[in-house]
């Protein structure tokens, strides 16, 4: 299947997948781990490309894997594959540099959230289109959260009512993301975290249970079930 991206769309989606462990074949790390016989990256791209607002998708791959990743994705969707950088932020910046100049909204998505539905892409993009400078999908925290010391002793119970678990895609006015990356100094933070540090207001929209991060064996089992019932 070749997804046709909407030429009238106003959204570019960046997928940083250039982690050093990223390689094709057995033992592949997160982005290329198989779910239902296909890499997580492929599942993620299929759903992104089904979102009607999306005009362009840029994947950052390890520099020595660009040709292989491009070949793997050619049959999936018309996406651009660029060489990533030394760390995640550099990979996002490299992908951002390849976004067509006329697209005002940029989303950054984690391939490990492979089942994030097209509706979630649309709702994040819609919030940016409606005027938000930065948007993150969130879910309420359902577990009780304790602060624990190095001796395993509980120090206190955290009020979870203002806490939210953050997902991707995270959405931005293009200039806001570009400015945050130009000033970025903290390689540990997410894209919305960089933008926060610029003093930009970050707005929350409801996330999706289907956008779970598929990292542990249990997540993979859950994702296989979700895939079978989609
Ligand atoms: O290594 P870590 O789990 O922090 O990576 C998070 C995401 O950033 C992964 O999808 C990884 O492929 C991506 N990444 C990247 N370029 C790097 C390092 C990580 O695109 N140089």
mmCIF file of C-alpha atoms and ligand atoms in Angstrom:
data_model
loop_
_atom_site.group_PDB
_atom_site.id
_atom_site.type_symbol
_atom_site.label_atom_id
_atom_site.label_comp_id
_atom_site.label_asym_id
_atom_site.label_seq_id
_atom_site.Cartn_x
_atom_site.Cartn_y
_atom_site.Cartn_z
ATOM 1 C CA UNK A 1 0.000 0.000 0.000
ATOM 2 C CA UNK A 2 1.333 3.446 -0.845
ATOM 3 C CA UNK A 3 -0.193 6.164 1.284
ATOM 4 C CA UNK A 4 -0.958 9.348 -0.605
ATOM 5 C CA UNK A 5 -0.158 12.299 1.598
ATOM 6 C CA UNK A 6 -2.482 15.233 1.277
ATOM 7 C CA UNK A 7 -0.849 18.005 -0.805
ATOM 8 C CA UNK A 8 -3.262 20.485 0.781
ATOM 9 C CA UNK A 9 -2.311 19.411 4.321
ATOM 10 C CA UNK A 10 -0.526 21.907 6.573
ATOM 11 C CA UNK A 11 1.303 19.453 8.860
ATOM 12 C CA UNK A 12 4.746 17.834 8.779
ATOM 13 C CA UNK A 13 5.498 14.934 11.133
ATOM 14 C CA UNK A 14 9.068 14.224 12.259
ATOM 15 C CA UNK A 15 9.995 10.731 13.474
ATOM 16 C CA UNK A 16 13.459 10.551 15.106
ATOM 17 C CA UNK A 17 14.581 6.923 14.735
ATOM 18 C CA UNK A 18 18.347 7.368 14.595
ATOM 19 C CA UNK A 19 19.265 5.892 17.979
ATOM 20 C CA UNK A 20 22.681 4.222 17.848
ATOM 21 C CA UNK A 21 21.174 0.787 18.340
ATOM 22 C CA UNK A 22 18.839 1.234 15.388
ATOM 23 C CA UNK A 23 19.648 -1.342 12.766
ATOM 24 C CA UNK A 24 17.726 -3.658 10.528
ATOM 25 C CA UNK A 25 17.482 -7.361 11.227
ATOM 26 C CA UNK A 26 17.319 -9.563 14.303
ATOM 27 C CA UNK A 27 17.731 -7.925 17.685
ATOM 28 C CA UNK A 28 16.547 -4.631 16.261
ATOM 29 C CA UNK A 29 15.878 -1.947 18.863
ATOM 30 C CA UNK A 30 12.632 -0.130 19.531
ATOM 31 C CA UNK A 31 11.731 1.534 16.234
ATOM 32 C CA UNK A 32 12.374 -1.633 14.243
ATOM 33 C CA UNK A 33 11.073 -4.194 16.737
ATOM 34 C CA UNK A 34 8.393 -6.327 15.117
ATOM 35 C CA UNK A 35 4.721 -6.062 15.982
ATOM 36 C CA UNK A 36 2.459 -8.414 14.049
ATOM 37 C CA UNK A 37 5.383 -9.120 11.687
ATOM 38 C CA UNK A 38 6.149 -5.489 10.853
ATOM 39 C CA UNK A 39 8.471 -2.892 12.429
ATOM 40 C CA UNK A 40 6.972 -0.435 14.915
ATOM 41 C CA UNK A 41 8.175 2.380 12.633
ATOM 42 C CA UNK A 42 6.043 1.013 9.792
ATOM 43 C CA UNK A 43 2.939 0.814 11.992
ATOM 44 C CA UNK A 44 3.552 4.358 13.222
ATOM 45 C CA UNK A 45 3.997 5.746 9.713
ATOM 46 C CA UNK A 46 0.856 4.060 8.392
ATOM 47 C CA UNK A 47 -1.246 5.754 11.052
ATOM 48 C CA UNK A 48 0.454 9.137 10.639
ATOM 49 C CA UNK A 49 -0.107 9.023 6.896
ATOM 50 C CA UNK A 50 -3.814 8.287 7.370
ATOM 51 C CA UNK A 51 -4.293 11.630 9.117
ATOM 52 C CA UNK A 52 -5.748 13.971 6.479
ATOM 53 C CA UNK A 53 -3.784 17.067 7.634
ATOM 54 C CA UNK A 54 -0.391 15.452 7.088
ATOM 55 C CA UNK A 55 1.436 16.686 3.973
ATOM 56 C CA UNK A 56 4.955 15.460 4.739
ATOM 57 C CA UNK A 57 6.714 12.948 6.991
ATOM 58 C CA UNK A 58 10.450 13.052 7.715
ATOM 59 C CA UNK A 59 12.194 10.101 9.384
ATOM 60 C CA UNK A 60 15.681 10.541 10.869
ATOM 61 C CA UNK A 61 17.655 7.295 10.461
ATOM 62 C CA UNK A 62 21.196 6.381 11.555
ATOM 63 C CA UNK A 63 23.558 7.925 8.965
ATOM 64 C CA UNK A 64 24.791 4.529 7.735
ATOM 65 C CA UNK A 65 21.243 3.122 7.511
ATOM 66 C CA UNK A 66 19.564 5.896 5.503
ATOM 67 C CA UNK A 67 19.454 3.943 2.244
ATOM 68 C CA UNK A 68 18.202 0.768 3.947
ATOM 69 C CA UNK A 69 15.491 2.598 5.913
ATOM 70 C CA UNK A 70 14.450 4.503 2.773
ATOM 71 C CA UNK A 71 14.152 1.203 0.873
ATOM 72 C CA UNK A 72 12.166 -0.375 3.712
ATOM 73 C CA UNK A 73 9.710 2.521 3.870
ATOM 74 C CA UNK A 74 9.326 3.089 0.132
ATOM 75 C CA UNK A 75 6.496 0.573 -0.099
ATOM 76 C CA UNK A 76 4.792 1.929 3.028
ATOM 77 C CA UNK A 77 4.406 5.648 2.458
ATOM 78 C CA UNK A 78 5.997 8.540 0.546
ATOM 79 C CA UNK A 79 8.230 9.677 3.400
ATOM 80 C CA UNK A 80 11.555 11.515 3.402
ATOM 81 C CA UNK A 81 14.444 9.807 5.192
ATOM 82 C CA UNK A 82 17.384 11.917 6.399
ATOM 83 C CA UNK A 83 20.535 11.141 8.370
ATOM 84 C CA UNK A 84 20.025 11.713 12.091
ATOM 85 C CA UNK A 85 22.478 13.432 14.424
ATOM 86 C CA UNK A 86 24.592 12.452 17.421
ATOM 87 C CA UNK A 87 21.679 12.686 19.854
ATOM 88 C CA UNK A 88 17.899 12.819 19.646
ATOM 89 C CA UNK A 89 17.689 16.614 19.530
ATOM 90 C CA UNK A 90 20.174 16.708 16.649
ATOM 91 C CA UNK A 91 18.076 14.113 14.802
ATOM 92 C CA UNK A 92 14.910 16.173 15.285
ATOM 93 C CA UNK A 93 16.775 19.277 14.071
ATOM 94 C CA UNK A 94 18.002 17.392 10.966
ATOM 95 C CA UNK A 95 14.466 16.214 10.209
ATOM 96 C CA UNK A 96 13.079 19.717 10.786
ATOM 97 C CA UNK A 97 15.549 21.113 8.259
ATOM 98 C CA UNK A 98 14.010 18.826 5.611
ATOM 99 C CA UNK A 99 10.426 20.022 6.156
ATOM 100 C CA UNK A 100 8.981 21.877 3.144
ATOM 101 C CA UNK A 101 9.027 25.633 3.862
ATOM 102 C CA UNK A 102 5.292 26.124 3.412
ATOM 103 C CA UNK A 103 4.158 23.839 6.250
ATOM 104 C CA UNK A 104 3.334 25.854 9.387
ATOM 105 C CA UNK A 105 2.644 22.991 11.814
ATOM 106 C CA UNK A 106 5.252 20.406 12.877
ATOM 107 C CA UNK A 107 4.585 17.320 14.993
ATOM 108 C CA UNK A 108 7.289 15.157 16.571
ATOM 109 C CA UNK A 109 6.327 11.522 17.063
ATOM 110 C CA UNK A 110 8.006 8.563 18.743
ATOM 111 C CA UNK A 111 7.967 5.402 16.612
ATOM 112 C CA UNK A 112 7.565 3.370 19.816
ATOM 113 C CA UNK A 113 4.036 4.828 20.063
ATOM 114 C CA UNK A 114 3.296 2.819 16.955
ATOM 115 C CA UNK A 115 -0.478 2.552 17.413
ATOM 116 C CA UNK A 116 -1.150 6.249 18.019
ATOM 117 C CA UNK A 117 -4.323 6.716 15.965
ATOM 118 C CA UNK A 118 -4.722 9.193 13.083
ATOM 119 C CA UNK A 119 -7.374 10.995 15.173
ATOM 120 C CA UNK A 120 -4.730 11.840 17.778
ATOM 121 C CA UNK A 121 -2.488 13.318 15.060
ATOM 122 C CA UNK A 122 -5.468 15.365 13.911
ATOM 123 C CA UNK A 123 -6.437 16.620 17.359
ATOM 124 C CA UNK A 124 -2.878 17.745 18.183
ATOM 125 C CA UNK A 125 -2.592 19.469 14.784
ATOM 126 C CA UNK A 126 -6.034 21.073 15.202
ATOM 127 C CA UNK A 127 -5.054 22.592 18.558
ATOM 128 C CA UNK A 128 -1.946 24.154 16.978
ATOM 129 C CA UNK A 129 -4.020 25.350 14.024
ATOM 130 C CA UNK A 130 -6.474 26.916 16.477
ATOM 131 C CA UNK A 131 -3.704 29.074 17.930
ATOM 132 C CA UNK A 132 -1.693 27.042 20.444
ATOM 133 C CA UNK A 133 2.082 27.390 20.048
ATOM 134 C CA UNK A 134 2.848 23.966 21.490
ATOM 135 C CA UNK A 135 0.552 21.014 22.208
ATOM 136 C CA UNK A 136 1.040 17.708 24.017
ATOM 137 C CA UNK A 137 -1.387 14.781 24.308
ATOM 138 C CA UNK A 138 -1.755 13.685 27.929
ATOM 139 C CA UNK A 139 -3.503 11.112 30.095
ATOM 140 C CA UNK A 140 -4.333 11.429 33.772
ATOM 141 C CA UNK A 141 -2.073 9.523 36.166
ATOM 142 C CA UNK A 142 -4.103 6.677 37.639
ATOM 143 C CA UNK A 143 -1.610 5.091 40.035
ATOM 144 C CA UNK A 144 -0.844 6.461 43.472
ATOM 145 C CA UNK A 145 2.562 8.153 43.263
ATOM 146 C CA UNK A 146 5.029 8.022 46.160
ATOM 147 C CA UNK A 147 8.344 9.749 46.547
ATOM 148 C CA UNK A 148 10.859 7.129 47.709
ATOM 149 C CA UNK A 149 14.368 7.554 49.111
ATOM 150 C CA UNK A 150 17.467 5.530 48.105
ATOM 151 C CA UNK A 151 16.790 3.342 51.189
ATOM 152 C CA UNK A 152 13.383 2.352 49.719
ATOM 153 C CA UNK A 153 11.619 4.267 52.492
ATOM 154 C CA UNK A 154 8.593 6.308 51.453
ATOM 155 C CA UNK A 155 9.176 10.034 51.910
ATOM 156 C CA UNK A 156 5.751 11.217 50.915
ATOM 157 C CA UNK A 157 2.682 10.821 48.745
ATOM 158 C CA UNK A 158 2.472 13.063 45.698
ATOM 159 C CA UNK A 159 -0.826 14.797 44.897
ATOM 160 C CA UNK A 160 -1.521 13.254 41.498
ATOM 161 C CA UNK A 161 -4.426 15.518 40.549
ATOM 162 C CA UNK A 162 -2.237 18.014 38.651
ATOM 163 C CA UNK A 163 -0.017 15.278 37.130
ATOM 164 C CA UNK A 164 -0.330 14.058 33.555
ATOM 165 C CA UNK A 165 1.466 11.327 31.594
ATOM 166 C CA UNK A 166 2.729 12.780 28.310
ATOM 167 C CA UNK A 167 2.521 11.055 24.932
ATOM 168 C CA UNK A 168 3.420 11.887 21.361
ATOM 169 C CA UNK A 169 2.834 13.290 18.756
ATOM 170 C CA UNK A 170 3.748 16.645 20.259
ATOM 171 C CA UNK A 171 2.736 19.552 18.029
ATOM 172 C CA UNK A 172 4.270 22.970 17.447
ATOM 173 C CA UNK A 173 4.079 26.097 15.361
ATOM 174 C CA UNK A 174 7.075 25.495 13.160
ATOM 175 C CA UNK A 175 8.949 28.651 14.221
ATOM 176 C CA UNK A 176 8.459 27.770 17.898
ATOM 177 C CA UNK A 177 10.082 24.341 17.474
ATOM 178 C CA UNK A 178 12.872 25.765 15.306
ATOM 179 C CA UNK A 179 13.665 28.478 17.884
ATOM 180 C CA UNK A 180 13.651 25.954 20.740
ATOM 181 C CA UNK A 181 16.045 23.660 18.875
ATOM 182 C CA UNK A 182 18.317 26.568 17.954
ATOM 183 C CA UNK A 183 18.611 27.326 21.679
ATOM 184 C CA UNK A 184 18.564 23.706 22.902
ATOM 185 C CA UNK A 185 21.115 22.757 25.503
ATOM 186 C CA UNK A 186 19.436 19.957 27.450
ATOM 187 C CA UNK A 187 19.654 16.649 25.572
ATOM 188 C CA UNK A 188 17.542 14.902 28.229
ATOM 189 C CA UNK A 189 14.305 16.788 27.742
ATOM 190 C CA UNK A 190 11.507 16.155 25.235
ATOM 191 C CA UNK A 191 10.599 18.649 22.516
ATOM 192 C CA UNK A 192 7.843 20.251 24.580
ATOM 193 C CA UNK A 193 10.369 20.548 27.432
ATOM 194 C CA UNK A 194 12.700 22.546 25.166
ATOM 195 C CA UNK A 195 9.836 24.816 24.207
ATOM 196 C CA UNK A 196 8.829 25.266 27.871
ATOM 197 C CA UNK A 197 12.347 26.462 28.576
ATOM 198 C CA UNK A 198 11.795 29.213 26.002
ATOM 199 C CA UNK A 199 8.880 30.432 28.104
ATOM 200 C CA UNK A 200 6.335 29.246 25.559
ATOM 201 C CA UNK A 201 2.960 28.063 26.852
ATOM 202 C CA UNK A 202 2.421 24.344 26.218
ATOM 203 C CA UNK A 203 -1.233 23.257 25.938
ATOM 204 C CA UNK A 204 -2.600 19.798 26.738
ATOM 205 C CA UNK A 205 -5.153 17.823 24.709
ATOM 206 C CA UNK A 206 -6.576 14.402 25.646
ATOM 207 C CA UNK A 207 -4.219 11.565 24.743
ATOM 208 C CA UNK A 208 -5.167 8.056 23.661
ATOM 209 C CA UNK A 209 -4.699 4.694 25.401
ATOM 210 C CA UNK A 210 -3.726 3.375 21.963
ATOM 211 C CA UNK A 211 -0.713 5.712 21.917
ATOM 212 C CA UNK A 212 1.056 3.657 24.591
ATOM 213 C CA UNK A 213 4.838 3.492 24.370
ATOM 214 C CA UNK A 214 5.710 -0.039 23.295
ATOM 215 C CA UNK A 215 8.919 -0.762 25.158
ATOM 216 C CA UNK A 216 8.472 -3.708 27.516
ATOM 217 C CA UNK A 217 7.384 -7.273 26.641
ATOM 218 C CA UNK A 218 4.011 -6.625 28.294
ATOM 219 C CA UNK A 219 3.459 -3.548 26.093
ATOM 220 C CA UNK A 220 4.156 -5.689 23.043
ATOM 221 C CA UNK A 221 1.525 -8.235 24.117
ATOM 222 C CA UNK A 222 -0.995 -5.462 24.699
ATOM 223 C CA UNK A 223 -0.140 -3.861 21.359
ATOM 224 C CA UNK A 224 -0.563 -7.214 19.568
ATOM 225 C CA UNK A 225 -4.018 -7.508 21.088
ATOM 226 C CA UNK A 226 -4.913 -3.919 20.117
ATOM 227 C CA UNK A 227 -3.647 -4.534 16.585
ATOM 228 C CA UNK A 228 -5.800 -7.652 16.271
ATOM 229 C CA UNK A 229 -8.898 -5.802 17.435
ATOM 230 C CA UNK A 230 -8.380 -2.522 15.563
HETATM 231 O O1 LIG B 1 17.976 6.553 22.975
HETATM 232 P P1 LIG B 1 16.647 7.098 23.366
HETATM 233 O O2 LIG B 1 15.674 6.075 23.869
HETATM 234 O O3 LIG B 1 16.699 8.346 24.195
HETATM 235 O O4 LIG B 1 16.010 7.589 21.995
HETATM 236 C C1 LIG B 1 14.729 8.151 21.923
HETATM 237 C C2 LIG B 1 14.366 8.296 20.464
HETATM 238 O O5 LIG B 1 15.259 9.221 19.825
HETATM 239 C C3 LIG B 1 14.453 6.987 19.703
HETATM 240 O O6 LIG B 1 13.353 6.917 18.792
HETATM 241 C C4 LIG B 1 15.763 7.116 18.976
HETATM 242 O O7 LIG B 1 15.799 6.377 17.755
HETATM 243 C C5 LIG B 1 15.824 8.600 18.703
HETATM 244 N N1 LIG B 1 17.214 9.047 18.529
HETATM 245 C C6 LIG B 1 17.577 9.699 17.372
HETATM 246 N N2 LIG B 1 18.883 10.088 17.179
HETATM 247 C C7 LIG B 1 19.820 9.820 18.093
HETATM 248 C C8 LIG B 1 19.467 9.168 19.309
HETATM 249 C C9 LIG B 1 18.141 8.791 19.516
HETATM 250 O O8 LIG B 1 16.731 9.922 16.493
HETATM 251 N N3 LIG B 1 21.079 10.158 17.814
#
